[in-house]
Amino acid sequence: MPGIVLIGAQWGDEGKGKATDLLGDRVDYVVKFNGGNNAGHTVVIGDKKFALHLLPSGILSPGVTPVIANGVVIDVEVLFDELTALGARDVDVSKLLVSGNAHVITSYHRTLDKVTERFLGKRQIGTTGRGIGPSYADKINRVGIRIQDLFDEKILRQKVEGALDQKNHLLVKVYNRRAISVDEVVDDLLQYTERLRPMVADTSLVLNQALDRGETVLFEGGQATMLDVDHGTYPFVTSSNATSGGAATGSGVAPNRFDRVIAVVKAYTTRVGAGPFPTELLAPEGDWAYTAKAGEFLRSAGFEFGTTTGRPRRCGWYDAPIARYAARINGVTDFVLTKLDVLTGLERIPVCVAYDVDGTRHDEVPYSQSDFHHATPIYEELPGWSDDISGAREFSDLPRAAQDYVLALEEMSGSRMSAIGVGPARDAIIARHDLV
Ligand code: GDP
Ligand code: IMO
Ligand code: MG
């Protein structure tokens, strides 16, 4: 099974890092193909907890060659900070490969991310403030800086000059900030050149050759389907393609080399930042299962606080139309259902099976932004369970109601549920079908 894509089905933080780590001993390469240090993956190995942002989670598996491919935007300072921190914890980081075509996040991207958000006021997206959007905007505008530019000071200087020309007008005249000098940006970037040099490779060639040899390559998506710039809840999205198609453009490996698409999906739903979220639990009063108190239950039982920004995540029930949408957009062959253990103790568990939009039933995610904004969930309630399931390692170890919950979700979601997470630890998983 040589080419495997692993992506998020919802709005991120589904547990992709743990799922990647789980497959780590069966794969040869783990490739990050989109996003940057906006991602936050928590991986728990024994009594150690790792928080990864820019590096692919596969870096924690000793046999794996981690790759940062062309589709990623790289904050070079963050790259070396993360490498140093992992090195200090005895993680072997020496095999990392970085694409020379990946774009760089510079100080002006970070500044612009923050000031544009501030100026958006009520319409703000709630970005992670890491400079992701401005860096991708420069890429598309053809004024971006690439990793390979760091190896030619003259070209780097020209490109930074070109990029800053307009941006300084914007920063000074519109946003009332100080101008950024070409020298400070160039000097800042050049200090990393020699450390970067040995890592930089033609990663598309390396990965295709690995696949030719029959080796297994896992493409690990950052963010998730509903945050994808084309298929998510635009404009409340990130600026890259987090869906499976992004794995091809973001790595230089053709779509016909992908044998499997694994989507990680939480047993409920969370979202960080602004934008529509039909099953979000907000009601101040009423039936407990539909109030903010139920949302608070999910947040505290699931420890739903952002790995990157520490923000509390918005919480709501499982949304089957979104899972079906993710199955369709990504060509999902297998779901990994995570955090089933978080639902333990609930008497009944609502699941959104369709939406009501101004009196009309929608079985699929409405294609129009304003319809999705107005969508209210149509729920079915499934029976809950009270036994602790964190020790379950076989499907049959689960209480009947938990089994039925998984089977009901499988039925509604458009693909099989091949693994089920029952806790944060590496081994807290029930395997139903082989993933590799
Ligand atoms: P990612 O961005 O998709 O990699 O996910 P995050 O790491 O941001 O968030 C997922 C969180 O859930 C992490 O803290 C994981 O340790 C934790 N986690 C993953 N799978 C499970 C599970 O099955 N049960 C529980 N309780 N926690 C899990
Ligand atoms: P992982 O990989 C959850 C959200 C931000 C914001 C929007 C745009 O851990 O699942 P950006 O900084 O990317 O321009 O912000 O996207 N966002 C995430 N939400 N998990 C993530 O990554 C996210 N990366 C970005 O909160 O709403
Ligand atoms: Mg995360």
CSV table of C-alpha atoms and ligand atoms in Angstrom, one decimal:
chain,number,residue,atom,x,y,z
A,1,MET,CA,0.0,0.0,0.0
A,2,PRO,CA,2.6,2.6,-1.0
A,3,GLY,CA,0.8,6.0,-1.3
A,4,ILE,CA,-1.5,7.0,1.6
A,5,VAL,CA,-3.1,10.4,2.2
A,6,LEU,CA,-4.3,11.3,5.7
A,7,ILE,CA,-6.4,14.4,6.2
A,8,GLY,CA,-8.9,16.0,8.6
A,9,ALA,CA,-12.6,15.6,7.9
A,10,GLN,CA,-14.0,18.5,10.0
A,11,TRP,CA,-12.4,21.8,11.1
A,12,GLY,CA,-9.1,20.5,12.4
A,13,ASP,CA,-7.8,19.0,15.6
A,14,GLU,CA,-9.4,15.6,14.9
A,15,GLY,CA,-6.3,13.8,16.1
A,16,LYS,CA,-4.3,13.6,12.8
A,17,GLY,CA,-1.0,13.7,14.7
A,18,LYS,CA,-1.9,10.7,16.8
A,19,ALA,CA,-3.2,8.8,13.7
A,20,THR,CA,0.0,9.6,11.8
A,21,ASP,CA,2.1,8.5,14.7
A,22,LEU,CA,0.1,5.3,14.9
A,23,LEU,CA,1.1,4.4,11.3
A,24,GLY,CA,4.7,5.6,11.9
A,25,ASP,CA,6.3,2.1,12.2
A,26,ARG,CA,4.7,1.0,9.0
A,27,VAL,CA,5.7,3.8,6.7
A,28,ASP,CA,9.0,5.0,5.2
A,29,TYR,CA,8.2,8.7,4.5
A,30,VAL,CA,5.8,11.1,6.2
A,31,VAL,CA,5.1,14.2,4.0
A,32,LYS,CA,3.6,17.5,5.1
A,33,PHE,CA,2.1,19.0,2.0
A,34,ASN,CA,0.1,22.1,3.1
A,35,GLY,CA,-0.1,24.7,5.7
A,36,GLY,CA,2.6,25.8,8.1
A,37,ASN,CA,3.0,26.4,11.8
A,38,ASN,CA,-0.7,27.1,12.1
A,39,ALA,CA,-1.1,23.4,12.7
A,40,GLY,CA,-0.9,22.0,16.1
A,41,HIS,CA,-0.6,18.2,16.6
A,42,THR,CA,-0.3,16.7,20.1
A,43,VAL,CA,1.2,13.3,20.2
A,44,VAL,CA,1.4,11.3,23.4
A,45,ILE,CA,4.1,8.6,23.5
A,46,GLY,CA,4.3,6.8,26.9
A,47,ASP,CA,4.7,9.6,29.5
A,48,LYS,CA,6.0,12.1,26.9
A,49,LYS,CA,3.8,14.6,25.2
A,50,PHE,CA,4.9,16.3,22.0
A,51,ALA,CA,3.3,19.4,20.4
A,52,LEU,CA,4.3,19.7,16.7
A,53,HIS,CA,3.4,22.7,14.5
A,54,LEU,CA,5.5,22.9,11.4
A,55,LEU,CA,7.2,19.5,11.4
A,56,PRO,CA,5.2,16.4,10.2
A,57,SER,CA,4.2,14.2,13.1
A,58,GLY,CA,6.1,11.3,11.4
A,59,ILE,CA,9.3,12.8,12.7
A,60,LEU,CA,8.6,11.1,16.0
A,61,SER,CA,8.9,7.6,14.4
A,62,PRO,CA,12.6,6.5,14.3
A,63,GLY,CA,12.4,4.7,10.9
A,64,VAL,CA,10.6,7.5,9.0
A,65,THR,CA,12.1,10.1,6.7
A,66,PRO,CA,10.1,13.3,7.4
A,67,VAL,CA,9.5,15.6,4.4
A,68,ILE,CA,8.3,19.2,4.2
A,69,ALA,CA,7.1,19.4,0.6
A,70,ASN,CA,6.5,22.3,-1.8
A,71,GLY,CA,3.0,23.1,-0.7
A,72,VAL,CA,4.0,24.1,2.8
A,73,VAL,CA,4.8,27.7,3.9
A,74,ILE,CA,7.9,27.7,6.2
A,75,ASP,CA,8.7,30.1,9.0
A,76,VAL,CA,12.4,29.2,9.1
A,77,GLU,CA,12.9,30.4,12.7
A,78,VAL,CA,10.1,28.2,13.8
A,79,LEU,CA,11.6,25.3,11.9
A,80,PHE,CA,14.9,25.5,13.7
A,81,ASP,CA,13.3,26.1,17.1
A,82,GLU,CA,11.2,23.0,16.7
A,83,LEU,CA,14.1,20.9,15.5
A,84,THR,CA,16.2,22.1,18.4
A,85,ALA,CA,13.5,21.4,20.9
A,86,LEU,CA,12.9,17.9,19.6
A,87,GLY,CA,16.7,17.2,19.4
A,88,ALA,CA,16.9,18.1,23.1
A,89,ARG,CA,14.3,15.4,23.8
A,90,ASP,CA,16.4,12.8,21.9
A,91,VAL,CA,14.3,12.7,18.8
A,92,ASP,CA,16.4,12.0,15.7
A,93,VAL,CA,15.7,15.0,13.4
A,94,SER,CA,18.7,14.4,11.1
A,95,LYS,CA,16.7,12.8,8.2
A,96,LEU,CA,14.4,15.8,7.6
A,97,LEU,CA,14.1,16.9,3.9
A,98,VAL,CA,12.8,20.3,2.8
A,99,SER,CA,11.6,21.2,-0.6
A,100,GLY,CA,13.4,24.1,-2.2
A,101,ASN,CA,10.1,25.2,-3.8
A,102,ALA,CA,8.3,25.6,-0.4
A,103,HIS,CA,7.6,29.3,0.3
A,104,VAL,CA,8.9,31.2,3.3
A,105,ILE,CA,7.0,33.1,5.9
A,106,THR,CA,8.8,36.3,6.7
A,107,SER,CA,8.4,38.9,9.4
A,108,TYR,CA,6.2,41.0,7.1
A,109,HIS,CA,3.8,38.1,6.6
A,110,ARG,CA,3.4,37.7,10.3
A,111,THR,CA,2.9,41.5,10.8
A,112,LEU,CA,0.3,41.7,7.9
A,113,ASP,CA,-1.6,38.7,9.3
A,114,LYS,CA,-2.1,40.4,12.6
A,115,VAL,CA,-2.9,43.9,11.3
A,116,THR,CA,-5.3,42.8,8.7
A,117,GLU,CA,-7.2,40.7,11.3
A,118,ARG,CA,-7.3,43.7,13.5
A,119,PHE,CA,-8.7,45.9,10.7
A,120,LEU,CA,-11.4,43.3,9.8
A,121,GLY,CA,-12.9,44.0,13.2
A,122,LYS,CA,-16.1,42.0,13.5
A,123,ARG,CA,-15.5,40.2,10.2
A,124,GLN,CA,-12.2,38.8,11.4
A,125,ILE,CA,-11.4,35.1,10.7
A,126,GLY,CA,-9.6,34.4,13.9
A,127,THR,CA,-6.4,33.3,12.2
A,128,THR,CA,-3.5,31.8,14.2
A,129,GLY,CA,-1.5,35.0,13.4
A,130,ARG,CA,1.4,33.0,12.0
A,131,GLY,CA,1.5,34.8,8.6
A,132,ILE,CA,0.0,31.8,6.7
A,133,GLY,CA,-2.5,33.8,4.6
A,134,PRO,CA,-0.1,36.6,3.6
A,135,SER,CA,2.6,34.1,2.6
A,136,TYR,CA,0.2,32.1,0.4
A,137,ALA,CA,-1.2,35.3,-1.0
A,138,ASP,CA,2.4,36.3,-2.1
A,139,LYS,CA,2.8,32.8,-3.6
A,140,ILE,CA,-0.3,33.2,-5.8
A,141,ASN,CA,0.6,36.8,-6.6
A,142,ARG,CA,4.1,35.6,-7.7
A,143,VAL,CA,6.0,37.8,-5.3
A,144,GLY,CA,6.7,35.0,-2.7
A,145,ILE,CA,10.2,34.0,-1.4
A,146,ARG,CA,11.1,30.4,-1.7
A,147,ILE,CA,13.5,28.3,0.3
A,148,GLN,CA,15.8,28.1,-2.7
A,149,ASP,CA,16.1,31.9,-2.8
A,150,LEU,CA,17.9,31.8,0.5
A,151,PHE,CA,20.9,30.3,-1.4
A,152,ASP,CA,21.4,33.3,-3.6
A,153,GLU,CA,21.7,36.6,-1.7
A,154,LYS,CA,21.4,38.8,-4.8
A,155,ILE,CA,18.1,37.1,-5.9
A,156,LEU,CA,16.8,37.1,-2.3
A,157,ARG,CA,17.4,40.8,-1.9
A,158,GLN,CA,15.7,41.6,-5.3
A,159,LYS,CA,12.7,39.5,-4.3
A,160,VAL,CA,12.4,41.0,-0.8
A,161,GLU,CA,12.7,44.4,-2.3
A,162,GLY,CA,9.9,43.6,-4.8
A,163,ALA,CA,7.7,42.3,-2.1
A,164,LEU,CA,8.2,45.1,0.3
A,165,ASP,CA,7.7,47.8,-2.2
A,166,GLN,CA,3.9,47.6,-2.0
A,167,LYS,CA,3.7,46.2,1.5
A,168,ASN,CA,5.5,49.1,3.1
A,169,HIS,CA,3.1,51.6,1.5
A,170,LEU,CA,0.3,49.5,3.0
A,171,LEU,CA,1.9,49.1,6.4
A,172,VAL,CA,2.7,52.8,6.7
A,173,LYS,CA,-0.2,54.5,5.0
A,174,VAL,CA,-3.1,52.2,5.7
A,175,TYR,CA,-2.1,50.3,8.8
A,176,ASN,CA,-0.1,53.0,10.5
A,177,ARG,CA,2.8,50.7,11.2
A,178,ARG,CA,6.5,51.3,10.7
A,179,ALA,CA,8.1,50.3,7.4
A,180,ILE,CA,10.1,47.1,7.3
A,181,SER,CA,13.6,47.4,5.8
A,182,VAL,CA,14.9,45.0,3.1
A,183,ASP,CA,18.1,44.5,5.1
A,184,GLU,CA,16.4,43.4,8.3
A,185,VAL,CA,14.4,40.7,6.3
A,186,VAL,CA,17.4,39.6,4.3
A,187,ASP,CA,19.7,39.4,7.2
A,188,ASP,CA,17.1,37.5,9.2
A,189,LEU,CA,16.7,34.9,6.5
A,190,LEU,CA,20.4,34.5,5.6
A,191,GLN,CA,21.4,33.4,9.1
A,192,TYR,CA,19.7,30.1,8.4
A,193,THR,CA,21.1,29.4,5.0
A,194,GLU,CA,23.9,27.1,6.0
A,195,ARG,CA,21.8,25.0,8.4
A,196,LEU,CA,19.2,24.7,5.7
A,197,ARG,CA,21.5,23.6,2.9
A,198,PRO,CA,21.9,19.9,3.8
A,199,MET,CA,18.1,19.4,4.2
A,200,VAL,CA,17.0,20.9,0.9
A,201,ALA,CA,16.2,18.4,-1.8
A,202,ASP,CA,14.1,17.8,-4.9
A,203,THR,CA,11.4,16.2,-2.7
A,204,SER,CA,9.1,15.4,-5.6
A,205,LEU,CA,11.8,13.3,-7.1
A,206,VAL,CA,12.8,11.7,-3.8
A,207,LEU,CA,9.1,10.7,-3.1
A,208,ASN,CA,8.4,9.4,-6.6
A,209,GLN,CA,11.6,7.3,-6.5
A,210,ALA,CA,10.6,5.9,-3.0
A,211,LEU,CA,7.2,4.9,-4.5
A,212,ASP,CA,9.0,3.3,-7.5
A,213,ARG,CA,10.9,1.2,-5.0
A,214,GLY,CA,7.7,0.1,-3.3
A,215,GLU,CA,8.2,2.1,-0.2
A,216,THR,CA,5.3,3.5,1.7
A,217,VAL,CA,4.7,7.2,1.8
A,218,LEU,CA,2.2,8.9,4.1
A,219,PHE,CA,0.9,12.4,3.1
A,220,GLU,CA,-0.2,14.1,6.3
A,221,GLY,CA,-2.6,17.0,5.9
A,222,GLY,CA,-2.6,20.0,8.2
A,223,GLN,CA,-5.9,21.7,9.0
A,224,ALA,CA,-9.0,19.9,7.5
A,225,THR,CA,-11.6,19.7,4.8
A,226,MET,CA,-13.9,22.5,6.1
A,227,LEU,CA,-10.9,24.8,6.4
A,228,ASP,CA,-9.8,24.1,2.8
A,229,VAL,CA,-9.5,27.3,0.7
A,230,ASP,CA,-11.6,25.8,-2.1
A,231,HIS,CA,-13.9,23.4,-0.4
A,232,GLY,CA,-14.3,24.8,3.2
A,233,THR,CA,-16.4,27.5,4.7
A,234,TYR,CA,-14.8,30.3,2.7
A,235,PRO,CA,-13.8,32.9,3.7
A,236,PHE,CA,-13.5,31.4,7.2
A,237,VAL,CA,-10.8,29.0,6.0
A,238,THR,CA,-7.1,28.7,5.9
A,239,SER,CA,-5.2,29.6,2.8
A,240,SER,CA,-4.2,26.2,1.5
A,241,ASN,CA,-5.7,23.0,0.1
A,242,ALA,CA,-6.1,20.7,3.1
A,243,THR,CA,-8.1,18.1,1.1
A,244,SER,CA,-6.6,15.1,-0.5
A,245,GLY,CA,-6.1,16.9,-3.9
A,246,GLY,CA,-3.6,19.2,-2.1
A,247,ALA,CA,-1.4,16.1,-1.4
A,248,ALA,CA,-0.7,15.9,-5.2
A,249,THR,CA,-0.1,19.6,-5.9
A,250,GLY,CA,1.6,20.1,-2.6
A,251,SER,CA,4.1,17.3,-3.1
A,252,GLY,CA,4.6,16.7,-6.8
A,253,VAL,CA,3.3,13.2,-6.5
A,254,ALA,CA,0.5,12.4,-9.0
A,255,PRO,CA,-3.0,11.5,-7.8
A,256,ASN,CA,-2.9,8.0,-9.4
A,257,ARG,CA,-0.1,7.1,-6.9
A,258,PHE,CA,-2.5,7.4,-3.9
A,259,ASP,CA,-3.9,4.1,-2.9
A,260,ARG,CA,-5.8,5.1,0.1
A,261,VAL,CA,-7.3,8.2,1.7
A,262,ILE,CA,-7.7,8.2,5.4
A,263,ALA,CA,-9.9,10.9,7.0
A,264,VAL,CA,-9.6,11.5,10.7
A,265,VAL,CA,-12.9,12.5,12.2
A,266,LYS,CA,-13.8,13.2,15.8
A,267,ALA,CA,-16.8,11.5,17.5
A,268,TYR,CA,-18.2,15.1,17.9
A,269,THR,CA,-17.2,18.4,16.3
A,270,THR,CA,-14.9,21.3,17.2
A,271,ARG,CA,-13.8,24.5,15.5
A,272,VAL,CA,-11.3,27.2,16.4
A,273,GLY,CA,-11.7,30.7,15.0
A,274,ALA,CA,-14.7,32.3,13.4
A,275,GLY,CA,-17.2,30.9,10.8
A,276,PRO,CA,-20.3,28.8,10.5
A,277,PHE,CA,-20.7,25.7,12.6
A,278,PRO,CA,-24.2,24.3,12.6
A,279,THR,CA,-23.9,21.9,15.5
A,280,GLU,CA,-22.2,24.3,17.9
A,281,LEU,CA,-23.7,24.2,21.3
A,282,LEU,CA,-24.6,27.7,22.3
A,283,ALA,CA,-28.2,27.8,23.7
A,284,PRO,CA,-28.1,29.3,27.2
A,285,GLU,CA,-31.0,27.1,28.4
A,286,GLY,CA,-33.4,24.3,27.4
A,287,ASP,CA,-32.8,20.6,27.1
A,288,TRP,CA,-29.3,20.1,28.5
A,289,ALA,CA,-28.1,18.1,25.5
A,290,TYR,CA,-28.6,21.1,23.3
A,291,THR,CA,-27.2,23.8,25.5
A,292,ALA,CA,-23.8,25.5,26.0
A,293,LYS,CA,-23.5,23.3,29.1
A,294,ALA,CA,-23.2,20.2,26.9
A,295,GLY,CA,-20.6,22.1,24.8
A,296,GLU,CA,-18.7,22.8,28.1
A,297,PHE,CA,-18.9,19.1,28.9
A,298,LEU,CA,-17.3,18.2,25.5
A,299,ARG,CA,-14.6,21.0,26.0
A,300,SER,CA,-13.6,19.8,29.4
A,301,ALA,CA,-13.9,16.0,28.8
A,302,GLY,CA,-12.0,16.3,25.5
A,303,PHE,CA,-9.6,19.0,26.7
A,304,GLU,CA,-10.6,21.1,23.7
A,305,PHE,CA,-8.0,23.9,23.8
A,306,GLY,CA,-5.9,24.8,20.8
A,307,THR,CA,-2.4,23.3,20.6
A,308,THR,CA,-1.2,26.3,18.7
A,309,THR,CA,-2.9,29.3,20.3
A,310,GLY,CA,-4.4,27.8,23.5
A,311,ARG,CA,-7.8,29.2,22.5
A,312,PRO,CA,-10.9,27.2,23.8
A,313,ARG,CA,-12.3,25.3,20.9
A,314,ARG,CA,-16.0,25.7,20.0
A,315,CYS,CA,-17.8,22.4,20.5
A,316,GLY,CA,-20.8,20.6,19.1
A,317,TRP,CA,-22.2,17.2,18.1
A,318,TYR,CA,-21.2,15.0,15.3
A,319,ASP,CA,-22.3,16.3,11.9
A,320,ALA,CA,-22.9,13.4,9.5
A,321,PRO,CA,-23.5,15.6,6.4
A,322,ILE,CA,-20.0,17.1,7.0
A,323,ALA,CA,-18.5,13.6,7.2
A,324,ARG,CA,-20.3,12.6,4.0
A,325,TYR,CA,-19.0,15.8,2.3
A,326,ALA,CA,-15.4,15.0,3.4
A,327,ALA,CA,-15.9,11.4,2.1
A,328,ARG,CA,-16.9,12.9,-1.3
A,329,ILE,CA,-14.4,15.7,-1.6
A,330,ASN,CA,-11.4,13.6,-0.5
A,331,GLY,CA,-12.3,10.1,-1.9
A,332,VAL,CA,-12.1,8.7,1.6
A,333,THR,CA,-11.5,5.0,1.8
A,334,ASP,CA,-11.2,4.8,5.6
A,335,PHE,CA,-12.2,6.9,8.6
A,336,VAL,CA,-10.3,7.0,11.8
A,337,LEU,CA,-12.9,7.9,14.5
A,338,THR,CA,-11.2,9.6,17.4
A,339,LYS,CA,-12.2,10.6,20.9
A,340,LEU,CA,-15.1,8.2,21.4
A,341,ASP,CA,-14.0,8.0,25.0
A,342,VAL,CA,-15.0,11.6,25.5
A,343,LEU,CA,-18.7,10.8,25.0
A,344,THR,CA,-18.7,8.3,27.9
A,345,GLY,CA,-21.2,9.2,30.6
A,346,LEU,CA,-23.8,10.8,28.3
A,347,GLU,CA,-27.3,9.4,28.5
A,348,ARG,CA,-28.1,10.2,24.9
A,349,ILE,CA,-25.9,11.5,22.1
A,350,PRO,CA,-27.4,13.7,19.4
A,351,VAL,CA,-26.1,13.3,15.9
A,352,CYS,CA,-26.9,15.8,13.1
A,353,VAL,CA,-28.3,13.8,10.2
A,354,ALA,CA,-29.4,16.7,7.9
A,355,TYR,CA,-30.0,20.5,8.1
A,356,ASP,CA,-33.0,22.7,8.0
A,357,VAL,CA,-32.5,25.8,6.0
A,358,ASP,CA,-35.4,28.2,6.2
A,359,GLY,CA,-37.9,25.3,6.3
A,360,THR,CA,-36.3,23.2,3.6
A,361,ARG,CA,-34.5,19.9,4.5
A,362,HIS,CA,-30.9,19.6,3.2
A,363,ASP,CA,-29.3,16.1,3.4
A,364,GLU,CA,-26.0,17.4,2.0
A,365,VAL,CA,-23.9,20.4,3.0
A,366,PRO,CA,-25.5,23.4,1.3
A,367,TYR,CA,-23.4,24.8,-1.4
A,368,SER,CA,-24.3,28.4,-0.8
A,369,GLN,CA,-22.5,30.2,2.0
A,370,SER,CA,-25.6,32.0,3.3
A,371,ASP,CA,-27.6,28.7,3.4
A,372,PHE,CA,-24.9,27.1,5.4
A,373,HIS,CA,-24.8,30.1,7.8
A,374,HIS,CA,-28.6,29.6,8.3
A,375,ALA,CA,-28.5,25.8,8.5
A,376,THR,CA,-29.9,24.4,11.8
A,377,PRO,CA,-29.2,20.7,12.5
A,378,ILE,CA,-31.8,18.0,12.3
A,379,TYR,CA,-30.8,15.6,15.1
A,380,GLU,CA,-31.3,12.0,15.8
A,381,GLU,CA,-30.5,10.9,19.4
A,382,LEU,CA,-28.5,7.7,20.0
A,383,PRO,CA,-28.3,6.0,23.4
A,384,GLY,CA,-25.1,6.7,25.4
A,385,TRP,CA,-23.1,4.4,27.7
A,386,SER,CA,-21.5,4.9,31.1
A,387,ASP,CA,-18.7,2.3,31.3
A,388,ASP,CA,-15.1,3.5,30.9
A,389,ILE,CA,-14.0,2.5,27.4
A,390,SER,CA,-10.4,3.8,27.5
A,391,GLY,CA,-9.1,0.2,28.0
A,392,ALA,CA,-11.0,-1.3,25.1
A,393,ARG,CA,-8.7,-2.7,22.4
A,394,GLU,CA,-11.2,-4.8,20.4
A,395,PHE,CA,-14.5,-3.6,19.0
A,396,SER,CA,-16.3,-6.3,21.0
A,397,ASP,CA,-14.8,-4.8,24.2
A,398,LEU,CA,-17.0,-1.7,23.7
A,399,PRO,CA,-20.4,-1.5,25.4
A,400,ARG,CA,-23.2,-2.3,23.0
A,401,ALA,CA,-24.4,1.3,22.8
A,402,ALA,CA,-20.9,2.5,21.9
A,403,GLN,CA,-20.7,-0.2,19.2
A,404,ASP,CA,-24.0,1.0,17.9
A,405,TYR,CA,-22.9,4.6,17.9
A,406,VAL,CA,-19.9,3.7,15.8
A,407,LEU,CA,-22.0,1.6,13.4
A,408,ALA,CA,-24.6,4.3,13.1
A,409,LEU,CA,-21.9,6.9,12.2
A,410,GLU,CA,-20.4,4.5,9.7
A,411,GLU,CA,-23.7,4.1,8.1
A,412,MET,CA,-24.3,7.9,7.8
A,413,SER,CA,-20.8,9.0,6.9
A,414,GLY,CA,-20.0,7.5,3.5
A,415,SER,CA,-17.0,5.2,4.4
A,416,ARG,CA,-16.0,2.5,6.9
A,417,MET,CA,-14.7,3.4,10.3
A,418,SER,CA,-11.4,1.5,10.3
A,419,ALA,CA,-10.0,2.5,13.6
A,420,ILE,CA,-11.5,4.0,16.8
A,421,GLY,CA,-9.6,6.2,19.3
A,422,VAL,CA,-10.4,5.7,22.9
A,423,GLY,CA,-7.8,7.9,24.6
A,424,PRO,CA,-4.8,10.1,23.8
A,425,ALA,CA,-2.1,7.5,24.3
A,426,ARG,CA,-0.5,5.8,21.3
A,427,ASP,CA,-2.0,2.4,22.1
A,428,ALA,CA,-5.5,3.7,23.0
A,429,ILE,CA,-7.0,2.6,19.7
A,430,ILE,CA,-9.3,-0.2,18.3
A,431,ALA,CA,-8.2,-1.4,14.9
A,432,ARG,CA,-11.1,-2.8,12.8
A,433,HIS,CA,-9.4,-2.8,9.3
A,434,ASP,CA,-5.8,-2.5,8.4
A,435,LEU,CA,-4.8,1.0,7.4
A,436,VAL,CA,-1.5,0.3,5.7
B,1,GDP,P1,-4.6,17.3,15.1
B,1,GDP,O1,-4.3,18.8,14.9
B,1,GDP,O2,-5.6,16.8,14.1
B,1,GDP,O3,-3.3,16.5,15.1
B,1,GDP,O4,-5.2,17.2,16.5
B,1,GDP,P2,-4.7,17.9,17.9
B,1,GDP,O5,-3.5,17.3,18.4
B,1,GDP,O6,-4.7,19.4,17.7
B,1,GDP,O7,-5.9,17.6,18.8
B,1,GDP,C1,-6.3,16.3,19.1
B,1,GDP,C2,-6.2,16.1,20.7
B,1,GDP,O8,-6.9,14.9,21.0
B,1,GDP,C3,-4.7,15.8,21.1
B,1,GDP,O9,-4.6,16.4,22.4
B,1,GDP,C4,-4.6,14.3,21.2
B,1,GDP,O10,-3.7,13.9,22.2
B,1,GDP,C5,-6.0,13.9,21.6
B,1,GDP,N1,-6.5,12.7,21.1
B,1,GDP,C6,-6.3,12.1,19.9
B,1,GDP,N2,-7.0,10.9,19.8
B,1,GDP,C7,-7.7,10.8,21.0
B,1,GDP,C8,-8.7,9.9,21.5
B,1,GDP,O11,-9.1,8.9,20.8
B,1,GDP,N3,-9.2,10.1,22.7
B,1,GDP,C9,-8.8,11.2,23.5
B,1,GDP,N4,-9.4,11.4,24.7
B,1,GDP,N5,-7.9,12.1,23.0
B,1,GDP,C10,-7.4,11.9,21.8
B,2,IMO,P1,-4.5,21.4,12.8
B,2,IMO,O1,-3.6,20.9,11.7
B,2,IMO,C1,-7.8,24.1,13.8
B,2,IMO,C2,-8.0,27.9,11.6
B,2,IMO,C3,-7.8,29.2,12.5
B,2,IMO,C4,-8.7,30.1,11.7
B,2,IMO,C5,-8.5,29.7,10.2
B,2,IMO,C6,-7.4,30.5,9.4
B,2,IMO,O2,-4.0,21.4,14.1
B,2,IMO,O3,-5.8,20.7,12.6
B,2,IMO,P2,-4.8,30.6,9.5
B,2,IMO,O4,-3.8,31.0,10.6
B,2,IMO,O5,-4.6,29.2,9.0
B,2,IMO,O6,-4.8,31.6,8.4
B,2,IMO,O7,-6.2,30.6,10.2
B,2,IMO,O8,-8.0,28.3,10.3
B,2,IMO,N1,-6.9,26.9,11.7
B,2,IMO,C7,-7.0,25.8,12.4
B,2,IMO,N2,-8.0,25.3,13.2
B,2,IMO,N3,-6.7,23.3,13.6
B,2,IMO,C8,-5.7,23.8,12.7
B,2,IMO,O9,-4.7,23.0,12.4
B,2,IMO,C9,-5.8,25.0,12.2
B,2,IMO,N4,-5.0,25.8,11.4
B,2,IMO,C10,-5.7,26.9,11.1
B,2,IMO,O10,-8.2,29.0,13.8
B,2,IMO,O11,-10.0,29.9,12.0
B,3,MG,MG,-4.4,20.6,15.9
